[in-house]
Tab-separated table of C-alpha atoms in Angstrom:
chain	number	residue	atom	x	y	z
R	715	ALA	CA	-0.062	0.026	-0.056
R	716	GLN	CA	1.184	3.579	-0.739
R	717	LYS	CA	2.155	5.372	2.169
R	718	ILE	CA	1.808	8.926	0.631
R	719	THR	CA	-0.952	9.479	-1.922
R	720	GLN	CA	-0.832	12.692	-4.154
R	721	THR	CA	-4.081	12.630	-6.217
R	722	GLN	CA	-3.470	15.568	-8.298
R	723	PRO	CA	-0.795	14.798	-11.094
R	724	GLY	CA	-1.260	18.424	-12.363
R	725	MET	CA	-2.627	21.665	-11.192
R	726	PHE	CA	-3.299	25.263	-12.797
R	727	VAL	CA	-3.552	28.672	-10.509
R	728	GLN	CA	-3.639	31.949	-11.645
R	729	GLU	CA	-0.967	34.285	-10.389
R	730	LYS	CA	-1.716	36.128	-6.986
R	731	GLU	CA	-4.420	33.500	-6.096
R	732	ALA	CA	-4.003	30.733	-3.343
R	733	VAL	CA	-3.816	27.042	-4.308
R	734	THR	CA	-4.048	23.768	-2.169
R	735	LEU	CA	-1.939	20.635	-2.960
R	736	ASP	CA	-3.466	17.606	-1.511
R	737	CYS	CA	-1.599	14.695	0.457
R	738	THR	CA	-2.882	11.818	2.438
R	739	TYR	CA	-0.500	9.373	4.409
R	740	ASP	CA	-0.745	5.947	5.949
R	741	THR	CA	0.903	5.206	9.073
R	742	SER	CA	0.381	3.227	12.112
R	743	ASP	CA	3.306	4.842	13.993
R	744	PRO	CA	2.116	7.630	16.417
R	745	SER	CA	5.532	9.267	15.814
R	746	TYR	CA	6.029	10.919	12.371
R	747	GLY	CA	6.941	14.013	10.245
R	748	LEU	CA	5.457	15.168	7.192
R	749	PHE	CA	7.469	17.399	4.840
R	750	TRP	CA	6.871	19.292	1.610
R	751	TYR	CA	9.469	19.846	-1.211
R	752	LYS	CA	9.483	21.781	-4.128
R	753	GLN	CA	11.426	20.463	-7.363
R	754	PRO	CA	11.943	23.307	-10.003
R	755	SER	CA	12.895	22.048	-13.454
R	756	SER	CA	16.555	22.548	-12.635
R	757	GLY	CA	16.038	19.174	-10.280
R	758	GLU	CA	17.070	20.242	-7.097
R	759	MET	CA	14.615	19.343	-4.253
R	760	ILE	CA	14.060	22.403	-1.976
R	761	PHE	CA	12.633	21.976	1.558
R	762	LEU	CA	9.331	23.998	2.118
R	763	ILE	CA	7.785	23.088	5.278
R	764	TYR	CA	7.691	20.554	8.251
R	765	GLN	CA	4.690	19.190	10.407
R	766	GLY	CA	5.298	16.906	13.402
R	767	SER	CA	2.524	14.361	14.333
R	768	TYR	CA	2.356	16.019	17.757
R	769	ASP	CA	2.408	19.539	16.692
R	770	GLN	CA	-0.912	21.289	18.012
R	771	GLN	CA	-0.946	23.939	15.389
R	772	ASN	CA	-0.521	23.840	11.458
R	773	ALA	CA	2.983	24.936	10.250
R	774	THR	CA	3.443	28.105	8.440
R	775	GLU	CA	6.550	29.363	6.579
R	776	GLY	CA	5.937	32.561	4.646
R	777	ARG	CA	3.377	31.978	2.046
R	778	TYR	CA	3.438	28.355	2.630
R	779	SER	CA	1.105	26.651	5.294
R	780	LEU	CA	0.207	23.023	5.882
R	781	ASN	CA	-3.422	22.217	6.570
R	782	PHE	CA	-2.767	19.226	8.832
R	783	GLN	CA	-5.916	17.173	9.455
R	784	LYS	CA	-4.631	14.260	11.680
R	785	ALA	CA	-7.719	12.118	12.033
R	786	ARG	CA	-8.220	12.300	8.244
R	787	LYS	CA	-4.530	11.662	7.729
R	788	SER	CA	-4.065	14.546	5.359
R	789	ALA	CA	-1.406	17.218	5.095
R	790	ASN	CA	-2.102	19.526	2.284
R	791	LEU	CA	-0.061	22.301	1.209
R	792	VAL	CA	-1.405	25.650	0.806
R	793	ILE	CA	0.663	28.287	-1.204
R	794	SER	CA	-1.087	31.868	-0.922
R	795	ALA	CA	-0.605	34.555	-3.326
R	796	SER	CA	1.145	32.326	-6.032
R	797	GLN	CA	4.103	33.808	-8.153
R	798	LEU	CA	5.569	32.708	-11.560
R	799	GLY	CA	8.206	31.174	-9.667
R	800	ASP	CA	6.158	28.769	-7.776
R	801	SER	CA	5.795	26.673	-11.105
R	802	ALA	CA	7.280	23.464	-10.010
R	803	MET	CA	6.780	19.887	-9.071
R	804	TYR	CA	5.662	19.402	-5.234
R	805	PHE	CA	6.608	16.389	-3.327
R	806	CYS	CA	4.712	15.559	0.017
R	807	ALA	CA	6.840	13.139	2.286
R	808	MET	CA	6.648	11.290	5.242
R	809	ARG	CA	9.179	10.383	7.905
R	810	GLU	CA	8.594	7.574	10.487
R	811	VAL	CA	11.164	6.674	13.303
R	812	GLY	CA	14.409	6.124	11.493
R	813	ASN	CA	16.045	7.926	8.837
R	814	LYS	CA	13.824	6.647	5.858
R	815	LEU	CA	11.813	9.485	3.940
R	816	VAL	CA	8.755	8.166	1.794
R	817	PHE	CA	7.613	10.505	-1.083
R	818	GLY	CA	4.521	10.835	-2.839
R	819	ALA	CA	4.085	10.675	-6.573
R	820	GLY	CA	4.214	14.545	-6.937
R	821	THR	CA	1.966	17.332	-8.351
R	822	ILE	CA	2.982	19.480	-11.123
R	823	LEU	CA	2.074	23.048	-10.406
R	824	ARG	CA	1.701	25.787	-13.327
R	825	VAL	CA	1.161	29.347	-12.241
R	826	LYS	CA	-0.631	31.193	-14.922
R	827	SER	CA	0.068	35.141	-15.605
I	363	GLU	CA	30.794	25.779	-1.651
I	364	THR	CA	27.652	25.620	0.686
I	365	GLY	CA	24.968	23.164	0.989
I	366	VAL	CA	25.004	19.787	-0.735
I	367	THR	CA	27.026	19.519	-4.310
I	368	GLN	CA	26.970	16.598	-6.881
I	369	THR	CA	28.978	15.999	-9.682
I	370	PRO	CA	28.898	15.384	-12.442
I	371	ARG	CA	25.642	17.009	-13.293
I	372	HIS	CA	25.299	15.034	-16.395
I	373	LEU	CA	26.569	11.649	-17.200
I	374	VAL	CA	26.221	9.482	-20.407
I	375	MET	CA	27.721	6.205	-20.086
I	376	GLY	CA	27.638	2.751	-21.968
I	377	MET	CA	26.734	-0.647	-20.262
I	378	THR	CA	30.097	-1.790	-19.917
I	379	ASN	CA	31.436	1.369	-18.350
I	380	LYS	CA	32.406	2.087	-14.709
I	381	LYS	CA	31.758	5.424	-13.327
I	382	SER	CA	31.253	7.080	-9.966
I	383	LEU	CA	28.851	9.721	-9.090
I	384	LYS	CA	30.161	12.080	-6.036
I	385	CYS	CA	28.115	14.065	-3.366
I	386	GLU	CA	29.576	16.420	-0.675
I	387	GLN	CA	27.984	18.172	1.908
I	388	HIS	CA	29.135	21.300	3.781
I	389	LEU	CA	26.214	21.450	6.584
I	390	GLY	CA	27.950	19.523	9.149
I	391	HIS	CA	25.405	16.754	8.859
I	392	ASN	CA	26.012	13.062	9.935
I	393	ALA	CA	23.357	11.220	7.613
I	394	MET	CA	23.614	10.935	3.896
I	395	TYR	CA	21.370	9.552	1.141
I	396	TRP	CA	21.181	8.405	-2.373
I	397	TYR	CA	17.731	8.647	-4.083
I	398	LYS	CA	16.744	7.641	-7.741
I	399	GLN	CA	14.168	9.769	-9.507
I	400	SER	CA	12.687	7.944	-12.724
I	401	ALA	CA	10.155	9.544	-15.014
I	402	LYS	CA	6.820	9.313	-13.852
I	403	LYS	CA	7.838	7.503	-10.546
I	404	PRO	CA	8.233	8.603	-7.009
I	405	LEU	CA	11.431	9.197	-5.522
I	406	GLU	CA	13.004	6.029	-4.519
I	407	LEU	CA	15.437	5.748	-1.637
I	408	MET	CA	18.328	3.903	-2.593
I	409	PHE	CA	20.867	3.963	0.459
I	410	VAL	CA	21.043	5.630	3.893
I	411	TYR	CA	24.493	6.242	5.875
I	412	SER	CA	24.188	7.257	9.302
I	413	LEU	CA	27.300	8.104	11.221
I	414	GLU	CA	29.309	6.495	8.090
I	415	GLU	CA	27.782	3.168	8.526
I	416	ARG	CA	25.108	1.983	5.767
I	417	VAL	CA	21.672	1.538	7.596
I	418	GLU	CA	19.403	1.111	4.563
I	419	ASN	CA	19.681	-0.722	1.431
I	420	ASN	CA	16.416	-0.837	-0.190
I	421	SER	CA	16.893	-4.001	-2.243
I	422	VAL	CA	19.056	-1.983	-4.772
I	423	PRO	CA	21.122	-4.159	-7.691
I	424	SER	CA	24.590	-4.863	-7.047
I	425	ARG	CA	25.658	-3.099	-9.920
I	426	PHE	CA	25.038	0.000	-7.778
I	427	SER	CA	27.810	0.530	-4.833
I	428	PRO	CA	27.507	3.237	-2.448
I	429	GLU	CA	30.872	4.336	-0.287
I	430	CYS	CA	30.699	6.773	2.297
I	431	PRO	CA	34.449	7.528	3.503
I	432	ASN	CA	33.484	10.184	5.738
I	433	SER	CA	30.311	12.035	7.101
I	434	SER	CA	30.904	14.909	4.324
I	435	HIS	CA	31.299	12.543	1.247
I	436	LEU	CA	29.082	9.903	-0.339
I	437	PHE	CA	29.963	8.151	-3.681
I	438	LEU	CA	27.775	5.996	-5.969
I	439	HIS	CA	29.944	3.775	-7.833
I	440	LEU	CA	28.235	2.571	-11.136
I	441	HIS	CA	29.064	-0.920	-12.932
I	442	THR	CA	27.354	-2.548	-15.962
I	443	LEU	CA	24.175	-0.438	-15.886
I	444	GLN	CA	21.128	-1.103	-17.991
I	445	PRO	CA	19.218	1.564	-19.855
I	446	GLU	CA	16.270	1.514	-17.357
I	447	ASP	CA	18.889	2.860	-14.821
I	448	SER	CA	18.755	6.081	-16.703
I	449	ALA	CA	17.549	8.674	-14.199
I	450	LEU	CA	17.988	11.871	-12.083
I	451	TYR	CA	20.214	10.545	-9.045
I	452	LEU	CA	19.906	12.782	-6.016
I	453	CYS	CA	21.901	13.185	-2.998
I	454	ALA	CA	20.632	14.429	0.358
I	455	SER	CA	22.047	15.070	3.738
I	456	SER	CA	20.542	15.550	7.337
I	457	GLN	CA	21.365	15.213	11.150
I	458	ALA	CA	20.648	11.663	11.868
I	459	LEU	CA	18.611	12.686	14.907
I	460	PRO	CA	15.919	13.738	15.770
I	461	PHE	CA	14.288	12.237	13.083
I	462	TYR	CA	12.202	15.016	12.196
I	463	ASN	CA	15.175	17.020	10.514
I	464	GLU	CA	14.613	17.866	7.036
I	465	GLN	CA	17.044	16.443	4.142
I	466	PHE	CA	18.940	18.977	2.086
I	467	PHE	CA	19.259	17.819	-1.528
I	468	GLY	CA	21.912	18.295	-3.958
I	469	PRO	CA	21.201	19.418	-7.561
I	470	GLY	CA	21.405	15.805	-8.796
I	471	THR	CA	23.134	13.920	-11.549
I	472	ARG	CA	21.200	13.263	-14.665
I	473	LEU	CA	22.474	9.779	-15.832
I	474	THR	CA	21.803	8.277	-19.433
I	475	VAL	CA	22.658	4.685	-19.880
I	476	LEU	CA	23.055	3.661	-23.576
């Protein structure tokens, strides 16, 4: 069974609007961490935001926020005020106890001007 | 140099060649990782080194051989590869503990096997 599911292969958003990228996860471990990475066409993976399973509040980093719904096992990424430079592939990932990071299939985001 | 660097950035090799990919991290981390990213597939973790010991080997074929001589350097030795091994190979590093530390990635090596 897939541990990380990203159901949106591709998304379009108008510049300056907000967009939500979906991520659901599957784990029986009570202690885990959720990450979002951005991969532009250059190939480098850029860390965006982290949410711990015990964190009471949703994580925020600038224009990025994570809508964490633990009971639903979802960790959606919200990008506010989209910019053209946000066009990239976005990966959701989960880290359980140990050093293993498991990635979803990714969502391609295209920002339109 | 800062962050995580990888060389070469692009590599074309024949199936009988032997080559090596190099990764270097300048972040003081003590865990390093190799990932494979194929077209239309999720990132696949290949190897994990923590405190210079290999702690994870995800059923990777023996034609891929990792080496971690110290906490700052990681190599992936390639030998007798197949065309299906063509992919982007990403190196990452992190602090081994606590486990929620984010991984920092290098720019990757785009490998083409002819």
